[in-house]
XYZ file of C-alpha atoms in Angstrom:
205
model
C 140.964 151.205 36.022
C 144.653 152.038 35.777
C 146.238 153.000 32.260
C 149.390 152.862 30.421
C 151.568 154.175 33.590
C 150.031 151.476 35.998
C 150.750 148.831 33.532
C 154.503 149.281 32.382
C 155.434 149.285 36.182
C 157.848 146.314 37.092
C 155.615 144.849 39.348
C 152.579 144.562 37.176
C 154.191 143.808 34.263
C 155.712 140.488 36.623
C 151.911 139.572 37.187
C 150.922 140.097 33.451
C 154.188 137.844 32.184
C 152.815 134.950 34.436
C 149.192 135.184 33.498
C 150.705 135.054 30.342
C 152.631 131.832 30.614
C 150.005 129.988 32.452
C 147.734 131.094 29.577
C 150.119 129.883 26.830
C 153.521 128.348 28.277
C 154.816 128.391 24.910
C 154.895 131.864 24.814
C 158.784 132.205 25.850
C 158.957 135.867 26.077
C 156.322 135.538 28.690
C 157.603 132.842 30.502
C 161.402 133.911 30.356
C 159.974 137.447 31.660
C 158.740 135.102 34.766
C 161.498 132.750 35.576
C 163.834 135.797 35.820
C 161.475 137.940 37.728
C 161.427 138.592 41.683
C 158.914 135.752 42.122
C 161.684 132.849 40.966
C 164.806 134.929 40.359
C 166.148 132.641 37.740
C 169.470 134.477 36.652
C 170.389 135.697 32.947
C 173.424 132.990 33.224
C 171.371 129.918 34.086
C 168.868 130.986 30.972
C 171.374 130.888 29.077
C 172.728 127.770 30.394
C 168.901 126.147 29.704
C 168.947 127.471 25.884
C 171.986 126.077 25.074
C 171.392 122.718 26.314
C 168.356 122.710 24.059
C 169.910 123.864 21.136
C 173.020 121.161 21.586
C 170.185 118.536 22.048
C 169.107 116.098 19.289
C 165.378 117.556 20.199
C 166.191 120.898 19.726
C 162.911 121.529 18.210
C 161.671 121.971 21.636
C 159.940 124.780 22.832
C 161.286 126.283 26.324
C 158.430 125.303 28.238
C 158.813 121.097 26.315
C 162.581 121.462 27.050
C 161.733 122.185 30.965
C 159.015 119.548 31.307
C 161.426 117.343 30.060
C 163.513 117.652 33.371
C 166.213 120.343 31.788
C 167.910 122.005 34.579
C 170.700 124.485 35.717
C 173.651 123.628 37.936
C 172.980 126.396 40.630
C 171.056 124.405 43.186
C 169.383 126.671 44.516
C 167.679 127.923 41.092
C 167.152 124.745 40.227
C 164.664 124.413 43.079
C 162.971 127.810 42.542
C 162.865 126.748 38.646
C 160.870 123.340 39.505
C 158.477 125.304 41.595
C 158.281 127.768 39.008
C 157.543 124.669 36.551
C 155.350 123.189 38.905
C 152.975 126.517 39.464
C 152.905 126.711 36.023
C 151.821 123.446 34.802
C 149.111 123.744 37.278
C 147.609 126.645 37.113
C 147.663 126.081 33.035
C 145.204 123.240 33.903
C 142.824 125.569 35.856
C 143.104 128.748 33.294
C 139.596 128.927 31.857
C 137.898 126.818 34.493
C 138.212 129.625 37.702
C 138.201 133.183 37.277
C 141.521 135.089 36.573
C 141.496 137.005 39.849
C 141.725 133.110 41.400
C 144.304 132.270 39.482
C 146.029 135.791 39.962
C 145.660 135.203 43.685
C 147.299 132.002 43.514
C 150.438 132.810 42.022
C 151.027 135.823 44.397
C 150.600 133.362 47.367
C 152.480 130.093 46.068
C 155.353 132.296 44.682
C 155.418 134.180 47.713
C 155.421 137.370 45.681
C 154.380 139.803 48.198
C 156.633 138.305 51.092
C 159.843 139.114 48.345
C 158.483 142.846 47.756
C 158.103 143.145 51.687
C 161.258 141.966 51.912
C 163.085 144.583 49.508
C 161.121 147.298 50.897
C 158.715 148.106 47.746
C 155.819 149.593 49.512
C 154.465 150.826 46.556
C 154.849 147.600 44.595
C 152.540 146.140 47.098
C 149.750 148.318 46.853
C 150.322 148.412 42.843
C 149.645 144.629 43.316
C 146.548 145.564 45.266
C 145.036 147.694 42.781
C 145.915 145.404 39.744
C 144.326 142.618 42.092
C 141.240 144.290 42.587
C 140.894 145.148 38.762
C 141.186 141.914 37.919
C 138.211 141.069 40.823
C 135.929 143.679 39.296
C 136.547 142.471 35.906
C 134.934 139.294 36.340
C 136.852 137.706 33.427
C 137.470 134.161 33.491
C 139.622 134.035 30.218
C 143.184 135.496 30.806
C 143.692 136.162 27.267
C 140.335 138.265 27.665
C 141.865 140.296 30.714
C 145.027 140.492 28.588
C 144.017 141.543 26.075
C 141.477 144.332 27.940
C 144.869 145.162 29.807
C 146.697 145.779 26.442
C 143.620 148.059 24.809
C 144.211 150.262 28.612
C 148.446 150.609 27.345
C 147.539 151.275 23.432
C 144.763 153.770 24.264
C 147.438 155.813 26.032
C 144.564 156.621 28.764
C 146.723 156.791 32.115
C 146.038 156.499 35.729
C 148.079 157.249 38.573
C 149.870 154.061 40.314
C 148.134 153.086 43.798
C 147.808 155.808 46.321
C 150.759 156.087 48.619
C 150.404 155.530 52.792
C 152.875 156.805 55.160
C 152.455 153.987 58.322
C 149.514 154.693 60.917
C 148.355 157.735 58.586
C 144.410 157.970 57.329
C 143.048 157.524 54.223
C 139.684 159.622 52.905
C 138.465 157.926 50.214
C 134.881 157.241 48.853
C 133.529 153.780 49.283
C 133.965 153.051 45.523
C 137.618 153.757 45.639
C 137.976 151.426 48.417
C 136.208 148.837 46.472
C 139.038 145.643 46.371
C 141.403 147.243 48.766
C 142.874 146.208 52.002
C 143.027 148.134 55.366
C 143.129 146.863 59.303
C 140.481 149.399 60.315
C 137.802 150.706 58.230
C 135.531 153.683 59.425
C 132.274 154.571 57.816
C 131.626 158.575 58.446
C 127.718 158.963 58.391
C 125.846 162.410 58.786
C 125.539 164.034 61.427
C 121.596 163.903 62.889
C 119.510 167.462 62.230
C 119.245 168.697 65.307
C 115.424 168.956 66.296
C 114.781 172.891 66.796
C 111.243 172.541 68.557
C 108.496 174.764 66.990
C 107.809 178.345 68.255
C 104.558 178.620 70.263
């Protein structure tokens, strides 16, 4: 499993806010930490914008997360799309958290935030196969409690045990790898090397 490195990397730490939220969407640093990350892009300025309208409104005793269920908005259009479908994931995937395992849930958000297509997009290799590895952690966990994966994720940063980030891959190269580090990984082509036959020396007469 990776360790404190693997963890504080951008990328991960993305994945981790939004298991968060959809764990607890009341948790605001987590779900702030989402909105503005890749995966919605919700600027620093329209944040703003969505705190102060809850603090100017009679129900300002409104969490983030009530305040955005409530229909709160922000005047860039286009954020204000990517913030419904960020409030939209959300609410969702809150309903299945506990009922399908994490990696499920995990796999979700990377596909219906079209997190991978974004990091493709900027040109963050790495990220990807970061995403990969944290992805096939999660798999070989076999935790269906977030806050169970969280908190096993947490123990891995406090321990200060550390792990290198995903293995980097030039384009068309090979990788040598044992079967158990390919466990949860994702290649084109895979080639199993098996031993060569003993020759058969016949007996002396």
């Amino acid at each position: 499993m990776a360790g404190k490195g693997f963890y504080e990397r951008p990328e991960i730490r993305d994945l981790l806010n939004a298991l968060q939220a959809i764990a607890d969407p009341h948790d605001e640093l987590a779900l702030v930490g989402l909105l503005r990350s890749p995966a919605y892009g919700i600027s620093d300025l329209s944040l703003y914008q969505l705190i102060k309208q809850r603090e100017a409104s009679p129900e300002n005793g409104l969490s983030l997360w009530q305040w955005l269920l409530s229909g709160s908005t922000v005047t860039d259009a286009a954020e204000a799309a990517r913030l419904q479908t960020a409030v939209s994931l959300t609410s969702g995937l809150n309903q299945q958290a506990g009922r399908i395992p994490v990696a499920d849930i995990c796999k979700q958000v990377l596909n219906l935030a079209h997190y991978r297509a974004i990091l493709r997009r900027a040109g963050q290799p790495r990220a990807l196969r970061n995403i990969t590895k944290l992805l096939a952690d999660i798999h070989n966990s076999e935790l269906v409690s977030i806050t169970e994966f969280l908190e096993y994720a947490q123990a891995l940063r406090d321990s200060g045990s550390r792990e290198g980030e995903a293995r980097g891959a030039d384009e068309g190269v090979v990788q040598i790898m044992s079967i158990h580090a390919a466990k949860g990984l994702e290649f084109p082509v895979v080639v199993l090397a098996m031993p060569a036959a003993s020759p058969i020396i016949p007996a002396p007469f």
